[in-house]
Short mmCIF file of C-alpha atoms in Angstrom, two decimals:
data_model
loop_
_atom_site.label_atom_id
_atom_site.label_comp_id
_atom_site.label_asym_id
_atom_site.label_seq_id
_atom_site.Cartn_x
_atom_site.Cartn_y
_atom_site.Cartn_z
CA GLU A 1 -17.02 -18.44 22.36
CA ALA A 2 -15.94 -17.52 18.20
CA ARG A 3 -17.45 -16.44 15.92
CA ASP A 4 -15.48 -17.40 12.93
CA GLY A 5 -17.13 -20.13 11.24
CA VAL A 6 -20.86 -18.84 11.55
CA ARG A 7 -21.49 -17.57 8.73
CA THR A 8 -24.55 -14.39 8.25
CA ARG A 9 -27.35 -15.50 7.12
CA ASN A 10 -30.27 -13.98 5.71
CA ASP A 11 -34.01 -14.23 7.93
CA PRO A 12 -36.82 -15.72 6.24
CA ALA A 13 -38.90 -13.27 8.42
CA ALA A 14 -37.24 -10.39 6.77
CA PRO A 15 -35.13 -11.48 3.68
CA PHE A 16 -33.98 -7.87 2.09
CA GLN A 17 -31.20 -6.23 2.32
CA ARG A 18 -30.24 -6.96 5.95
CA SER A 19 -27.70 -4.06 7.59
CA THR A 20 -25.12 -7.05 8.84
CA ILE A 21 -23.85 -7.58 5.93
CA THR A 22 -20.61 -10.36 7.85
CA GLU A 23 -19.78 -10.99 10.78
CA ARG A 24 -16.78 -12.98 12.90
CA GLN A 25 -15.61 -12.56 16.36
CA GLY A 26 -12.70 -14.39 17.34
CA ILE A 27 -9.20 -13.18 17.60
CA THR A 28 -9.78 -11.24 14.07
CA GLN A 29 -13.12 -9.44 14.10
CA VAL A 30 -14.19 -8.87 10.61
CA GLN A 31 -17.74 -6.93 10.44
CA CYS A 32 -18.97 -4.81 7.11
CA PHE A 33 -22.33 -3.13 7.70
CA SER A 34 -24.73 -1.73 5.34
CA ARG A 35 -25.22 2.42 5.61
CA GLU A 36 -27.05 3.50 3.01
CA ILE A 37 -29.00 1.54 0.48
CA ILE A 38 -30.86 4.48 -2.51
CA HIS A 39 -33.07 3.22 -5.11
CA GLY A 40 -34.12 5.09 -8.26
CA SER A 41 -32.26 6.83 -11.36
CA LEU A 42 -28.97 7.89 -12.38
CA SER A 43 -30.18 10.50 -14.44
CA ALA A 44 -33.89 11.98 -15.14
CA ASN A 45 -34.87 9.87 -17.67
CA GLY A 46 -31.79 7.66 -17.49
CA ASN A 47 -31.23 3.70 -16.26
CA ASN A 48 -32.95 2.51 -13.77
CA ALA A 49 -29.70 2.93 -10.44
CA THR A 50 -29.20 1.78 -6.77
CA LEU A 51 -26.56 3.34 -4.51
CA LEU A 52 -24.44 1.14 -1.72
CA VAL A 53 -22.31 2.35 0.54
CA TYR A 54 -20.58 -0.01 3.44
CA ASP A 55 -18.99 0.07 6.06
CA LEU A 56 -16.08 -2.74 6.61
CA HIS A 57 -14.32 -2.82 10.27
CA LEU A 58 -10.25 -5.12 10.60
CA ASP A 59 -9.20 -5.49 13.54
CA THR A 60 -7.73 -7.98 16.42
CA THR A 61 -8.15 -8.73 20.05
CA LYS A 62 -5.22 -9.26 20.84
CA LYS A 63 -2.07 -5.90 20.43
CA SER A 64 0.73 -9.03 18.76
CA ARG A 65 -1.45 -9.62 15.97
CA ARG A 66 -2.14 -7.87 12.85
CA ILE A 67 -3.64 -7.66 9.61
CA ARG A 68 -1.11 -7.72 6.88
CA GLU A 69 -4.10 -7.61 3.74
CA ALA A 70 -7.95 -7.76 3.68
CA GLN A 71 -9.67 -8.44 0.10
CA VAL A 72 -13.15 -6.94 -0.15
CA LYS A 73 -15.36 -8.10 -2.87
CA PHE A 74 -19.07 -7.69 -3.76
CA GLU A 75 -19.94 -9.45 -7.25
CA PHE A 76 -23.88 -8.69 -8.43
CA ARG A 77 -26.51 -10.99 -10.17
CA SER A 78 -30.12 -10.68 -11.18
CA SER A 79 -32.42 -13.05 -8.89
CA SER A 80 -34.38 -13.03 -12.63
CA THR A 81 -33.32 -16.03 -14.28
CA GLY A 82 -32.24 -15.12 -17.33
CA SER A 83 -31.65 -11.14 -16.18
CA SER A 84 -29.07 -9.57 -17.03
CA ALA A 85 -27.12 -8.61 -13.48
CA PRO A 86 -26.71 -4.94 -12.83
CA GLN A 87 -23.62 -3.23 -13.73
CA VAL A 88 -21.03 -1.09 -11.64
CA VAL A 89 -20.77 2.08 -13.17
CA ASN A 90 -18.31 3.97 -10.17
CA ILE A 91 -16.99 2.49 -7.17
CA ALA A 92 -15.10 4.65 -4.45
CA PRO A 93 -12.65 4.95 -3.45
CA TYR A 94 -11.60 4.09 -7.04
CA ARG A 95 -7.81 2.73 -7.57
CA SER A 96 -5.22 2.86 -5.28
CA VAL A 97 -5.19 5.67 -1.71
CA SER A 98 -1.96 6.38 -0.05
CA LEU A 99 -1.68 6.72 3.69
CA LEU A 100 0.18 6.60 5.95
CA SER A 101 3.40 7.69 4.26
CA ILE A 102 6.71 7.03 6.10
CA SER A 103 10.50 7.62 5.06
CA ALA A 104 13.68 5.91 6.40
CA GLU A 105 16.49 6.53 7.04
CA GLU A 106 18.71 3.11 6.51
CA SER A 107 22.60 2.55 6.55
CA LYS A 108 25.08 -0.92 5.95
CA THR A 109 28.09 -1.33 6.48
CA LEU A 110 29.46 -3.28 3.53
CA GLY A 111 32.57 -5.55 4.23
CA TYR A 112 35.11 -6.94 1.79
CA GLY A 113 38.48 -8.86 2.97
CA LEU A 114 41.58 -9.84 1.67
CA SER A 115 43.90 -12.33 3.17
CA ALA A 116 47.35 -13.84 2.76
CA GLY A 117 49.22 -16.70 4.75
CA ALA A 118 53.30 -16.47 4.87
CA SER A 119 54.71 -20.42 4.44
CA GLN A 120 53.06 -22.92 5.27
CA PHE A 121 54.88 -24.22 7.60
CA THR A 122 53.65 -19.93 9.48
CA SER A 123 51.35 -19.17 11.03
CA VAL A 124 51.43 -15.33 10.13
CA GLU A 125 48.56 -14.19 8.38
CA SER A 126 48.42 -10.77 6.60
CA SER A 127 44.45 -8.84 6.49
CA VAL A 128 43.53 -6.00 4.91
CA LYS A 129 39.82 -5.89 5.83
CA PHE A 130 37.21 -2.01 3.30
CA GLU A 131 34.55 -1.50 4.95
CA LYS A 132 31.79 1.26 3.51
CA THR A 133 28.90 2.48 4.29
CA VAL A 134 25.94 3.18 2.63
CA ASN A 135 22.85 4.94 3.37
CA GLN A 136 19.47 4.48 1.52
CA THR A 137 16.29 6.00 1.75
CA LYS A 138 13.50 2.99 2.20
CA ASN A 139 9.79 4.71 1.30
CA ASP A 140 6.89 2.73 2.45
CA SER A 141 2.82 3.98 2.93
CA ALA A 142 -0.22 1.36 3.67
CA ARG A 143 -2.51 1.27 0.36
CA VAL A 144 -6.30 0.48 0.11
CA ALA A 145 -6.75 0.20 -3.76
CA GLY A 146 -10.07 -0.74 -5.90
CA GLY A 147 -10.87 -1.75 -9.21
CA PHE A 148 -14.01 -3.38 -10.89
CA LEU A 149 -14.51 -6.78 -11.73
CA CYS A 150 -16.13 -8.52 -15.33
CA ASN A 151 -17.84 -11.35 -16.54
CA ASP A 152 -17.11 -13.28 -19.23
CA TYR A 153 -18.80 -10.90 -21.41
CA GLY A 154 -15.99 -8.04 -19.84
CA LYS A 155 -19.38 -6.36 -18.31
CA GLN A 156 -18.64 -4.64 -14.73
CA VAL A 157 -20.52 -6.73 -12.60
CA GLY A 158 -18.54 -6.53 -9.59
CA ALA A 159 -16.51 -4.17 -7.28
CA GLN A 160 -13.06 -4.61 -5.30
CA TRP A 161 -11.28 -3.42 -3.02
CA ILE A 162 -7.58 -4.82 -1.31
CA LEU A 163 -6.15 -3.41 1.80
CA PHE A 164 -2.19 -3.37 1.98
CA GLU A 165 -0.17 -2.40 6.07
CA ASN A 166 2.31 -0.21 5.77
CA GLU A 167 4.88 -3.02 5.48
CA LEU A 168 8.23 -0.46 6.98
CA VAL A 169 6.59 -0.25 10.39
CA ALA A 170 3.46 -2.85 10.64
CA SER A 171 0.86 -0.85 10.47
CA GLY A 172 -1.54 -3.33 9.73
CA THR A 173 -4.22 -2.61 7.56
CA PRO A 174 -6.40 0.87 8.55
CA LYS A 175 -9.56 -1.23 10.46
CA PHE A 176 -12.10 1.26 8.75
CA MET A 177 -12.98 1.67 5.49
CA ARG A 178 -16.47 3.07 4.56
CA PHE A 179 -17.17 3.05 0.34
CA ALA A 180 -19.54 2.80 -1.96
CA ILE A 181 -21.03 1.37 -4.88
CA LEU A 182 -23.25 3.15 -8.06
CA LEU A 183 -25.09 0.31 -9.92
CA ASP A 184 -26.41 0.99 -13.14
CA ARG A 185 -30.13 -1.08 -13.64
CA GLU A 186 -30.75 -0.53 -17.35
CA ASN A 187 -35.11 -0.69 -17.59
CA ASP A 188 -34.91 -3.20 -15.11
CA GLU A 189 -37.19 -3.60 -11.63
CA ASP A 190 -36.77 -6.86 -10.68
CA ASN A 191 -35.14 -8.28 -7.46
CA PHE A 192 -31.19 -7.78 -7.69
CA GLU A 193 -28.49 -9.97 -5.56
CA CYS A 194 -25.26 -9.83 -3.93
CA LYS A 195 -21.86 -11.95 -3.70
CA VAL A 196 -19.74 -10.57 -0.89
CA THR A 197 -16.48 -12.06 0.71
CA ILE A 198 -14.20 -10.79 2.06
CA ASP A 199 -10.34 -12.81 3.27
CA ALA A 200 -7.53 -11.24 5.40
CA SER A 201 -4.27 -12.17 5.75
CA GLY A 202 -2.18 -11.92 9.17
CA ASP A 203 1.56 -11.99 10.54
CA TRP A 204 3.22 -14.91 10.73
CA LYS A 205 2.25 -15.50 14.15
CA ALA A 206 -1.22 -14.73 12.97
CA VAL A 207 -1.44 -17.75 11.14
CA LEU A 208 0.99 -20.35 13.25
CA GLY A 209 -2.36 -19.21 16.56
CA GLY A 210 -4.60 -19.82 13.80
CA LEU A 211 -5.94 -15.93 13.67
CA VAL A 212 -6.69 -15.88 10.47
CA ARG A 213 -8.91 -19.22 9.20
CA SER A 214 -10.77 -20.04 5.78
CA THR A 215 -13.15 -17.94 4.76
CA PRO A 216 -17.17 -19.03 5.68
CA ARG A 217 -19.48 -18.67 2.74
CA ASP A 218 -22.11 -15.59 3.82
CA ASP A 219 -25.76 -16.23 2.13
CA PRO A 220 -26.13 -13.31 -0.60
CA ILE A 221 -28.20 -10.12 0.50
CA LEU A 222 -30.60 -9.41 -1.42
CA PHE A 223 -32.01 -6.49 -3.15
CA ASP A 224 -36.05 -4.98 -3.80
CA PRO A 225 -35.74 -1.85 -5.84
CA THR A 226 -39.55 -0.76 -4.71
CA PHE A 227 -37.59 -0.08 -0.48
CA PRO A 228 -37.78 3.16 0.34
CA PRO A 229 -34.26 4.95 0.18
CA THR A 230 -32.40 4.81 3.54
CA ASN A 231 -30.84 8.76 4.33
CA LYS A 232 -28.70 7.76 7.23
CA LEU A 233 -25.84 9.17 5.96
CA ARG A 234 -27.64 12.47 4.50
CA LYS A 235 -31.85 13.66 4.68
CA GLY A 236 -32.18 13.10 1.83
CA TYR A 237 -30.95 12.34 -2.56
CA ASP A 238 -31.55 13.19 -5.43
CA ILE A 239 -32.71 9.77 -6.55
CA GLU A 240 -33.88 11.43 -10.18
CA ASN A 241 -29.83 11.38 -10.40
CA LEU A 242 -28.02 9.47 -8.31
CA GLY A 243 -25.10 9.67 -11.24
CA SER A 244 -24.57 13.55 -9.82
CA VAL A 245 -23.46 11.95 -6.30
CA ASP A 246 -19.61 12.12 -5.54
CA LEU A 247 -19.16 9.60 -3.89
CA ASP A 248 -15.93 10.34 -2.48
CA GLU A 249 -17.87 12.49 -0.12
CA LEU A 250 -19.38 9.23 1.59
CA VAL A 251 -15.31 7.71 2.26
CA GLU A 252 -14.03 7.91 5.65
CA ILE A 253 -10.52 5.40 5.65
CA GLU A 254 -8.61 5.62 8.69
CA PHE A 255 -6.70 3.75 11.47
CA ASP A 256 -7.90 4.57 15.02
CA LYS A 257 -11.32 6.22 15.25
CA PRO A 258 -10.62 8.99 17.66
CA LEU A 259 -13.08 10.36 20.00
CA LYS A 260 -14.95 13.02 18.75
CA LYS A 261 -15.08 15.01 22.08
CA LYS A 262 -14.72 14.17 25.54
CA PHE A 263 -15.44 16.93 28.88
CA GLU A 264 -15.11 16.00 32.30
CA GLY A 265 -13.76 12.21 30.96
CA HIS A 266 -16.88 10.93 29.66
CA LEU A 267 -17.83 10.53 25.38
CA VAL A 268 -20.67 13.77 24.49
#
C-alpha cells in the first residue's frame, strides 16, 4: 500500500537524531537518510559546530514517469525558547552544478507564400513560395542548485537544494544526491532541531496520474550535541576543527547508481 501520506515521526523511546528523515513510498519514491552527524568545534578555541551529511533518493516505480524537479529544504532552530538558532556556515554542493550536458542540432524550415488571382471571373491562380532552412544548436543540462536560507534578521539558518532535469532529453532529476551541511552553534550546548521539507514535481502524466501529491509534514529532526560522532563515512574526523573538512569531497550526485563489481553474474 502506498505510504505517500504517512509522515516520519520521532520514536518516543529514542527521539534524537533519527536515521530516516523522510520516506514516501508509492508511484513516487522520496527518501532521505542521515549518513553522518559529527558534533565538535569549527576550529581550535572556535565556536561549537556540527557537521551533517544526508542521502537523498528520488525515483518512480513506473518507467513512463519521471520527476522533473525537486526541492529540499533544511531549516534549523533552537529547541530552547529564547536561544538563537544554529547558523549554516557552509554547504555542499553550493550554487549551480551541471550534469548530463547535451547539445542537439535542430533544423526548421520556414516558408513564406505569395499568391495572386488572375480575376474574379477565372479560377486561374499563381503562387510563389519561398522556403528557408534554419539550423540551430540547443544546449541543456540537468542541474543542482544549492543555497542558504535566511531568517528575518538575515542570519543563515537553513539550506536548500533544487534539482532540475535536462528538459532537452526529458532525463528526470538525478536519482541520488549526497549533500553536507556545516553548522556554527556559537557557544550553545543546547539541543537544536531541524524542519525538513522535500517537494517533488512530476511530468504532466505523473500529475494526472496522481503521482505527485501534497507533501506530508515530518517531525523535526532533534539533535543532542552530547551524542558521539557517527563516523559512518570516515574512520574519524578532527572534531576540534570541523571547519577544515572539505565538504565537496563528501558530495555524490548520480542518475543511476552502477553496480560496483560483478563476478559470474553475482554482485561481489
